[in-house]
Short mmCIF file of C-alpha atoms in Angstrom, two decimals:
data_model
loop_
_atom_site.label_atom_id
_atom_site.label_comp_id
_atom_site.label_asym_id
_atom_site.label_seq_id
_atom_site.Cartn_x
_atom_site.Cartn_y
_atom_site.Cartn_z
CA GLU B 615 127.49 24.10 -25.00
CA ALA B 616 126.95 27.23 -27.21
CA GLN B 617 127.39 30.07 -24.56
CA VAL B 618 128.97 33.76 -24.63
CA THR B 619 132.25 33.91 -21.77
CA GLN B 620 133.22 36.83 -20.12
CA ASN B 621 136.67 37.16 -18.06
CA PRO B 622 137.32 38.29 -15.52
CA ARG B 623 134.01 37.58 -13.31
CA TYR B 624 135.08 40.00 -10.45
CA LEU B 625 138.23 42.83 -10.73
CA ILE B 626 139.29 44.97 -8.38
CA THR B 627 141.25 47.81 -9.89
CA VAL B 628 142.80 51.34 -8.90
CA THR B 629 142.08 54.58 -10.93
CA GLY B 630 143.55 55.32 -13.75
CA LYS B 631 144.70 51.77 -14.18
CA LYS B 632 144.30 50.52 -17.79
CA LEU B 633 142.43 47.63 -17.71
CA THR B 634 139.92 45.04 -20.56
CA VAL B 635 137.85 42.74 -19.89
CA THR B 636 137.54 40.01 -22.40
CA CYS B 637 134.15 38.49 -24.17
CA SER B 638 133.89 35.80 -26.20
CA GLN B 639 130.97 33.98 -27.71
CA ASN B 640 131.12 30.41 -29.55
CA MET B 641 127.60 30.70 -31.34
CA ASN B 642 128.42 32.63 -34.60
CA HIS B 643 126.63 35.45 -34.40
CA GLU B 644 126.99 38.89 -35.89
CA TYR B 645 125.62 41.08 -33.30
CA MET B 646 127.61 41.70 -30.14
CA SER B 647 127.39 44.30 -27.04
CA TRP B 648 128.30 45.36 -23.81
CA TYR B 649 125.94 47.02 -21.31
CA ARG B 650 126.64 47.76 -17.51
CA GLN B 651 124.06 47.38 -14.83
CA ASP B 652 123.52 49.62 -11.35
CA PRO B 653 120.68 49.69 -9.03
CA GLY B 654 118.21 51.45 -10.38
CA LEU B 655 119.31 52.16 -13.98
CA GLY B 656 118.84 48.93 -15.55
CA LEU B 657 120.40 47.56 -18.04
CA ARG B 658 122.12 50.44 -20.53
CA GLN B 659 124.03 49.83 -23.58
CA ILE B 660 127.73 51.25 -23.89
CA TYR B 661 128.88 50.07 -27.55
CA TYR B 662 127.24 46.83 -29.91
CA SER B 663 128.86 45.64 -33.10
CA MET B 664 126.81 44.63 -35.76
CA ASN B 665 130.01 42.66 -37.51
CA VAL B 666 133.47 42.03 -37.69
CA GLU B 667 134.98 45.82 -37.76
CA VAL B 668 131.56 47.30 -37.25
CA THR B 669 131.22 49.07 -34.00
CA ASP B 670 128.98 52.30 -32.42
CA LYS B 671 128.21 53.98 -29.62
CA GLY B 672 125.46 53.06 -27.17
CA ASP B 673 123.63 54.94 -24.37
CA VAL B 674 126.53 55.20 -22.29
CA PRO B 675 130.11 54.98 -24.43
CA GLU B 676 131.70 58.07 -22.10
CA GLY B 677 135.32 56.32 -20.93
CA TYR B 678 134.79 52.86 -22.94
CA LYS B 679 136.71 51.31 -26.37
CA VAL B 680 136.05 47.97 -27.59
CA SER B 681 137.13 46.26 -30.68
CA ARG B 682 136.02 43.64 -33.35
CA LYS B 683 138.73 42.35 -34.93
CA GLU B 684 137.25 38.91 -35.29
CA LYS B 685 133.54 37.65 -35.15
CA ARG B 686 133.18 35.57 -31.97
CA ASN B 687 135.57 38.31 -29.28
CA PHE B 688 134.46 41.51 -28.40
CA PRO B 689 136.63 43.42 -25.44
CA LEU B 690 135.66 46.03 -23.44
CA ILE B 691 138.58 48.32 -22.30
CA LEU B 692 138.97 50.73 -20.13
CA GLU B 693 142.24 53.53 -20.91
CA SER B 694 141.20 54.94 -17.62
CA PRO B 695 139.04 53.68 -15.69
CA SER B 696 137.44 56.19 -12.39
CA PRO B 697 135.19 55.12 -9.98
CA ASN B 698 131.60 56.06 -11.58
CA GLN B 699 132.86 52.70 -13.53
CA THR B 700 132.38 50.67 -10.95
CA SER B 701 129.53 48.36 -11.99
CA LEU B 702 128.28 45.29 -13.17
CA TYR B 703 128.89 44.57 -16.82
CA PHE B 704 127.18 42.33 -19.45
CA CYS B 705 128.18 41.01 -22.56
CA ALA B 706 125.61 39.98 -24.87
CA SER B 707 125.77 38.39 -28.63
CA SER B 708 122.70 37.77 -30.93
CA GLN B 709 122.62 36.04 -34.35
CA GLU B 710 122.05 38.92 -35.76
CA PRO B 711 120.21 42.17 -35.97
CA GLY B 712 117.04 43.38 -37.14
CA ALA B 713 116.23 39.63 -36.99
CA ASN B 714 113.99 38.39 -34.14
CA SER B 715 116.89 37.30 -32.32
CA PRO B 716 117.55 37.74 -28.42
CA LEU B 717 120.46 38.43 -27.09
CA HIS B 718 122.43 35.64 -24.92
CA PHE B 719 124.53 37.32 -22.15
CA GLY B 720 127.48 36.59 -20.61
CA ASN B 721 127.88 35.81 -17.08
CA GLY B 722 128.90 39.24 -16.13
CA THR B 723 132.13 40.91 -14.61
CA ARG B 724 131.33 42.73 -11.58
CA LEU B 725 133.84 46.01 -11.53
CA THR B 726 135.26 47.77 -8.83
CA VAL B 727 137.59 50.88 -9.12
CA THR B 728 139.02 52.56 -5.93
CA GLN U 1155 109.14 59.81 -20.76
CA LYS U 1156 111.72 55.97 -20.51
CA GLU U 1157 112.22 54.19 -23.59
CA VAL U 1158 110.58 51.17 -21.72
CA GLU U 1159 108.99 51.65 -18.64
CA GLN U 1160 108.24 49.12 -15.54
CA ASN U 1161 107.04 48.83 -12.40
CA SER U 1162 109.76 48.67 -10.21
CA GLY U 1163 108.06 46.77 -7.61
CA PRO U 1164 108.65 45.12 -5.16
CA LEU U 1165 105.70 42.85 -6.63
CA SER U 1166 104.68 40.09 -3.55
CA VAL U 1167 102.32 37.38 -4.64
CA PRO U 1168 101.31 34.09 -2.86
CA GLU U 1169 102.77 30.94 -4.09
CA GLY U 1170 100.28 29.29 -6.63
CA ALA U 1171 98.69 32.15 -7.27
CA ILE U 1172 98.87 34.66 -10.93
CA ALA U 1173 101.73 37.06 -10.96
CA SER U 1174 101.24 40.16 -13.98
CA LEU U 1175 104.18 41.68 -14.83
CA ASN U 1176 103.47 44.89 -17.23
CA CYS U 1177 105.84 46.85 -19.88
CA THR U 1178 105.16 50.48 -21.71
CA TYR U 1179 107.04 51.37 -24.59
CA SER U 1180 107.81 54.40 -26.44
CA ASP U 1181 108.58 53.52 -30.05
CA ARG U 1182 105.79 52.93 -32.19
CA GLY U 1183 107.64 51.03 -34.46
CA SER U 1184 109.60 48.66 -32.05
CA GLN U 1185 109.21 44.87 -33.39
CA SER U 1186 110.79 42.17 -31.03
CA PHE U 1187 110.25 41.92 -27.34
CA PHE U 1188 111.58 39.97 -24.82
CA TRP U 1189 111.20 39.07 -21.08
CA TYR U 1190 114.15 38.17 -19.24
CA ARG U 1191 114.58 36.93 -15.54
CA GLN U 1192 117.52 38.05 -13.37
CA TYR U 1193 118.71 35.89 -10.10
CA SER U 1194 120.28 38.80 -7.48
CA GLY U 1195 123.88 38.68 -9.00
CA LYS U 1196 123.67 36.39 -12.24
CA SER U 1197 122.90 37.29 -15.68
CA PRO U 1198 119.70 37.48 -17.40
CA GLU U 1199 118.39 34.77 -18.97
CA LEU U 1200 115.87 34.67 -21.36
CA ILE U 1201 111.90 33.18 -20.66
CA MET U 1202 110.09 34.52 -23.33
CA SER U 1203 109.80 36.35 -26.67
CA ILE U 1204 107.25 37.91 -28.77
CA TYR U 1205 106.98 39.43 -32.21
CA SER U 1206 102.85 39.60 -32.65
CA ASN U 1207 99.94 40.63 -30.75
CA GLY U 1208 97.64 38.34 -28.80
CA ASP U 1209 98.88 35.88 -26.41
CA LYS U 1210 101.98 33.25 -26.51
CA GLU U 1211 102.23 30.63 -23.92
CA ASP U 1212 105.23 28.73 -22.37
CA GLY U 1213 104.56 26.48 -19.65
CA ARG U 1214 103.27 28.36 -17.11
CA PHE U 1215 104.20 31.78 -18.75
CA THR U 1216 102.00 33.45 -20.93
CA ALA U 1217 103.42 37.10 -22.69
CA GLN U 1218 100.89 39.48 -24.18
CA LEU U 1219 101.05 42.39 -26.60
CA ASN U 1220 99.25 45.04 -27.89
CA LYS U 1221 100.95 47.15 -29.90
CA ALA U 1222 98.48 49.99 -30.60
CA SER U 1223 98.56 50.11 -26.65
CA GLN U 1224 102.44 49.67 -26.28
CA TYR U 1225 101.78 47.17 -23.84
CA VAL U 1226 103.61 43.98 -23.21
CA SER U 1227 103.05 41.91 -20.28
CA LEU U 1228 104.40 38.81 -19.03
CA LEU U 1229 101.93 36.32 -17.14
CA ILE U 1230 103.39 34.13 -14.59
CA ARG U 1231 100.84 30.96 -13.67
CA ASP U 1232 100.86 28.80 -10.39
CA SER U 1233 103.66 30.82 -8.84
CA GLN U 1234 106.91 29.34 -7.18
CA PRO U 1235 109.13 30.88 -4.63
CA SER U 1236 111.93 30.26 -7.37
CA ASP U 1237 110.47 32.54 -10.15
CA SER U 1238 111.10 35.47 -6.82
CA ALA U 1239 113.62 37.69 -9.42
CA THR U 1240 113.99 40.58 -10.94
CA TYR U 1241 111.86 40.62 -14.36
CA LEU U 1242 113.42 42.27 -17.25
CA CYS U 1243 111.19 43.82 -20.02
CA ALA U 1244 113.45 44.08 -23.17
CA VAL U 1245 112.13 45.86 -26.97
CA ARG U 1246 113.86 46.09 -29.75
CA GLY U 1247 113.13 49.13 -31.50
CA SER U 1248 112.87 50.89 -34.67
CA SER U 1249 116.37 51.10 -35.26
CA ALA U 1250 116.97 46.40 -34.99
CA SER U 1251 120.47 47.65 -33.66
CA LYS U 1252 119.51 48.38 -29.94
CA ILE U 1253 117.60 46.61 -27.69
CA ILE U 1254 116.67 48.71 -24.95
CA PHE U 1255 115.52 47.22 -21.46
CA GLY U 1256 113.63 48.27 -18.73
CA SER U 1257 114.75 49.01 -15.50
CA GLY U 1258 113.32 45.56 -14.27
CA THR U 1259 110.61 44.36 -11.65
CA ARG U 1260 111.26 42.48 -8.72
CA LEU U 1261 108.62 39.96 -7.55
CA SER U 1262 108.44 38.09 -4.87
CA ILE U 1263 107.31 34.89 -4.00
CA ARG U 1264 105.17 34.69 -0.55
CA PRO U 1265 105.11 31.12 0.94
#
Protein backbone atom coordinates (compact mmCIF):
# COMPACT_ATOMS: atom_id res chain seq x y z
CA GLU A 1 0.00 0.00 0.00
CA ALA A 2 1.32 3.43 -1.00
CA GLN A 3 1.80 5.46 2.12
CA VAL A 4 3.76 7.94 4.19
CA THR A 5 4.65 6.52 7.60
CA GLN A 6 5.49 8.68 10.58
CA ASN A 7 6.64 7.53 13.99
CA PRO A 8 5.84 7.93 16.75
CA ARG A 9 2.16 8.94 16.65
CA TYR A 10 2.34 10.50 20.11
CA LEU A 11 5.36 11.83 21.96
CA ILE A 12 5.66 13.55 25.31
CA THR A 13 9.07 14.88 26.23
CA VAL A 14 10.79 17.46 28.39
CA THR A 15 12.49 20.69 27.43
CA GLY A 16 15.95 20.20 26.00
CA LYS A 17 15.82 16.46 25.40
CA LYS A 18 16.76 15.77 21.78
CA LEU A 19 14.23 13.85 19.73
CA THR A 20 13.72 12.58 16.21
CA VAL A 21 10.45 12.01 14.38
CA THR A 22 10.87 9.59 11.51
CA CYS A 23 9.14 9.77 8.15
CA SER A 24 9.30 7.23 5.37
CA GLN A 25 7.47 6.96 2.04
CA ASN A 26 7.26 3.98 -0.31
CA MET A 27 6.08 5.82 -3.44
CA ASN A 28 9.52 6.79 -4.79
CA HIS A 29 8.57 10.44 -4.37
CA GLU A 30 11.26 13.03 -4.90
CA TYR A 31 9.68 15.79 -2.82
CA MET A 32 9.18 15.56 0.93
CA SER A 33 8.13 18.16 3.46
CA TRP A 34 7.41 18.68 7.14
CA TYR A 35 4.51 20.78 8.42
CA ARG A 36 3.31 21.75 11.85
CA GLN A 37 -0.33 22.47 12.55
CA ASP A 38 -1.51 24.73 15.34
CA PRO A 39 -5.05 25.94 16.09
CA GLY A 40 -5.90 29.04 14.08
CA LEU A 41 -2.60 28.98 12.21
CA GLY A 42 -3.20 26.14 9.80
CA LEU A 43 -0.42 24.06 8.29
CA ARG A 44 2.95 25.79 8.24
CA GLN A 45 5.92 24.39 6.38
CA ILE A 46 9.04 23.69 8.45
CA TYR A 47 11.49 22.20 5.94
CA TYR A 48 11.26 20.58 2.56
CA SER A 49 13.47 18.47 0.32
CA MET A 50 13.43 18.43 -3.46
CA ASN A 51 15.59 15.30 -3.65
CA VAL A 52 18.31 13.34 -1.87
CA GLU A 53 20.81 15.61 -0.12
CA VAL A 54 18.76 18.71 -1.08
CA THR A 55 16.89 20.39 1.77
CA ASP A 56 15.65 23.92 2.32
CA LYS A 57 13.90 25.99 4.94
CA GLY A 58 10.18 26.53 4.93
CA ASP A 59 8.33 29.25 6.80
CA VAL A 60 9.05 28.15 10.39
CA PRO A 61 12.45 26.34 10.44
CA GLU A 62 13.81 27.69 13.75
CA GLY A 63 14.55 24.93 16.24
CA TYR A 64 14.36 22.11 13.70
CA LYS A 65 16.78 20.14 11.56
CA VAL A 66 16.21 17.64 8.78
CA SER A 67 18.26 15.33 6.64
CA ARG A 68 17.65 13.47 3.37
CA LYS A 69 20.29 10.80 3.00
CA GLU A 70 17.96 8.39 1.24
CA LYS A 71 15.04 9.09 -1.06
CA ARG A 72 12.48 7.36 1.12
CA ASN A 73 13.38 8.87 4.52
CA PHE A 74 13.11 12.41 5.82
CA PRO A 75 13.52 12.60 9.61
CA LEU A 76 12.72 15.72 11.62
CA ILE A 77 15.14 16.46 14.44
CA LEU A 78 14.54 18.71 17.42
CA GLU A 79 17.95 19.22 19.03
CA SER A 80 16.63 21.06 22.11
CA PRO A 81 12.82 21.01 22.16
CA SER A 82 10.95 23.84 23.83
CA PRO A 83 7.28 24.11 24.89
CA ASN A 84 6.46 26.32 21.88
CA GLN A 85 7.21 23.31 19.68
CA THR A 86 4.24 21.50 21.13
CA SER A 87 2.18 20.86 18.04
CA LEU A 88 0.76 18.35 15.57
CA TYR A 89 3.37 17.47 12.96
CA PHE A 90 2.79 16.07 9.49
CA CYS A 91 5.22 14.66 7.00
CA ALA A 92 4.15 14.76 3.37
CA SER A 93 5.53 13.73 -0.01
CA SER A 94 4.74 14.29 -3.65
CA GLN A 95 5.92 12.89 -6.94
CA GLU A 96 8.04 15.88 -7.88
CA PRO A 97 7.90 19.62 -7.41
CA GLY A 98 6.71 21.58 -10.40
CA ALA A 99 4.45 18.83 -11.57
CA ASN A 100 0.77 18.85 -10.83
CA SER A 101 1.24 16.41 -8.02
CA PRO A 102 -0.54 16.77 -4.70
CA LEU A 103 0.93 16.08 -1.29
CA HIS A 104 0.34 12.76 0.41
CA PHE A 105 0.34 13.03 4.19
CA GLY A 106 1.44 10.77 6.97
CA ASN A 107 -0.84 10.14 9.96
CA GLY A 108 0.75 12.83 12.07
CA THR A 109 2.78 13.03 15.27
CA ARG A 110 1.34 14.83 18.24
CA LEU A 111 4.26 16.24 20.22
CA THR A 112 4.00 17.67 23.72
CA VAL A 113 7.04 19.39 25.25
CA THR A 114 6.80 20.12 28.97
CA GLN B 1 -2.23 39.82 3.40
CA LYS B 2 -2.10 36.07 3.85
CA GLU B 3 -0.91 34.08 0.86
CA VAL B 4 -3.95 31.78 0.95
CA GLU B 5 -7.10 32.96 2.68
CA GLN B 6 -10.19 31.08 3.73
CA ASN B 7 -13.13 31.95 5.90
CA SER B 8 -12.58 30.00 9.12
CA GLY B 9 -16.29 29.34 9.63
CA PRO B 10 -17.95 27.42 11.04
CA LEU B 11 -20.15 27.07 8.00
CA SER B 12 -23.39 25.30 8.86
CA VAL B 13 -25.34 23.68 6.02
CA PRO B 14 -28.46 21.48 6.22
CA GLU B 15 -28.16 17.89 5.10
CA GLY B 16 -28.86 17.51 1.40
CA ALA B 17 -28.01 21.12 0.56
CA ILE B 18 -25.02 22.49 -1.34
CA ALA B 19 -22.01 23.59 0.69
CA SER B 20 -19.86 26.29 -0.89
CA LEU B 21 -16.30 26.84 0.30
CA ASN B 22 -14.13 29.67 -0.94
CA CYS B 23 -10.45 30.45 -1.10
CA THR B 24 -8.39 33.36 -2.43
CA TYR B 25 -4.66 33.45 -3.07
CA SER B 26 -2.14 36.22 -3.56
CA ASP B 27 0.48 34.75 -5.93
CA ARG B 28 -0.65 35.41 -9.51
CA GLY B 29 1.84 32.85 -10.80
CA SER B 30 0.25 30.00 -8.85
CA GLN B 31 0.07 26.79 -10.82
CA SER B 32 -1.84 24.12 -8.95
CA PHE B 33 -4.73 24.18 -6.53
CA PHE B 34 -5.90 21.52 -4.12
CA TRP B 35 -8.71 20.92 -1.69
CA TYR B 36 -8.09 18.68 1.32
CA ARG B 37 -10.54 17.44 3.91
CA GLN B 38 -9.33 17.00 7.47
CA TYR B 39 -11.21 15.36 10.30
CA SER B 40 -10.27 16.42 13.80
CA GLY B 41 -6.91 14.93 14.82
CA LYS B 42 -6.46 13.20 11.46
CA SER B 43 -4.24 13.91 8.48
CA PRO B 44 -5.41 15.94 5.49
CA GLU B 45 -6.95 13.88 2.72
CA LEU B 46 -6.94 15.06 -0.90
CA ILE B 47 -10.41 15.62 -2.35
CA MET B 48 -9.82 17.58 -5.53
CA SER B 49 -7.06 19.13 -7.57
CA ILE B 50 -7.52 21.70 -10.31
CA TYR B 51 -4.98 23.30 -12.61
CA SER B 52 -6.85 25.29 -15.26
CA ASN B 53 -9.67 27.81 -15.25
CA GLY B 54 -13.18 26.49 -15.08
CA ASP B 55 -14.97 23.70 -13.27
CA LYS B 56 -13.87 20.19 -12.44
CA GLU B 57 -16.38 17.67 -11.15
CA ASP B 58 -15.81 14.45 -9.23
CA GLY B 59 -18.89 12.83 -7.81
CA ARG B 60 -20.57 15.21 -5.37
CA PHE B 61 -17.60 17.59 -5.46
CA THR B 62 -16.96 20.42 -7.91
CA ALA B 63 -13.85 22.59 -7.84
CA GLN B 64 -13.94 25.95 -9.58
CA LEU B 65 -10.91 28.02 -10.51
CA ASN B 66 -10.75 31.64 -11.67
CA LYS B 67 -7.13 32.69 -12.06
CA ALA B 68 -8.01 36.25 -13.11
CA SER B 69 -9.80 36.76 -9.81
CA GLN B 70 -7.31 34.56 -7.90
CA TYR B 71 -10.17 32.57 -6.54
CA VAL B 72 -10.82 28.88 -6.09
CA SER B 73 -13.91 27.26 -4.63
CA LEU B 74 -15.27 23.87 -3.69
CA LEU B 75 -18.93 22.91 -3.98
CA ILE B 76 -20.28 19.86 -2.17
CA ARG B 77 -23.67 18.73 -3.45
CA ASP B 78 -26.14 16.66 -1.42
CA SER B 79 -24.17 17.36 1.76
CA GLN B 80 -23.95 14.47 4.22
CA PRO B 81 -23.16 14.49 7.95
CA SER B 82 -19.92 12.68 7.08
CA ASP B 83 -18.85 15.81 5.16
CA SER B 84 -18.54 17.65 8.47
CA ALA B 85 -14.83 18.43 8.67
CA THR B 86 -12.31 21.19 8.10
CA TYR B 87 -11.56 21.89 4.45
CA LEU B 88 -8.10 23.13 3.55
CA CYS B 89 -7.32 25.05 0.40
CA ALA B 90 -3.74 24.56 -0.81
CA VAL B 91 -1.90 26.39 -3.56
CA ARG B 92 1.36 25.57 -5.29
CA GLY B 93 2.70 28.97 -6.17
CA SER B 94 5.11 30.24 -8.79
CA SER B 95 7.87 28.79 -6.63
CA ALA B 96 6.95 25.18 -7.28
CA SER B 97 8.85 24.00 -4.24
CA LYS B 98 6.17 25.19 -1.83
CA ILE B 99 2.55 24.36 -1.30
CA ILE B 100 0.88 26.96 0.90
CA PHE B 101 -2.19 26.08 2.94
CA GLY B 102 -5.04 28.24 4.06
CA SER B 103 -6.05 27.98 7.70
CA GLY B 104 -9.15 25.98 6.73
CA THR B 105 -12.92 26.33 6.84
CA ARG B 106 -14.82 24.27 9.36
CA LEU B 107 -17.95 22.80 7.78
CA SER B 108 -20.83 21.41 9.81
CA ILE B 109 -23.69 19.52 8.15
CA ARG B 110 -26.79 19.60 10.32
CA PRO B 111 -29.34 16.76 10.01
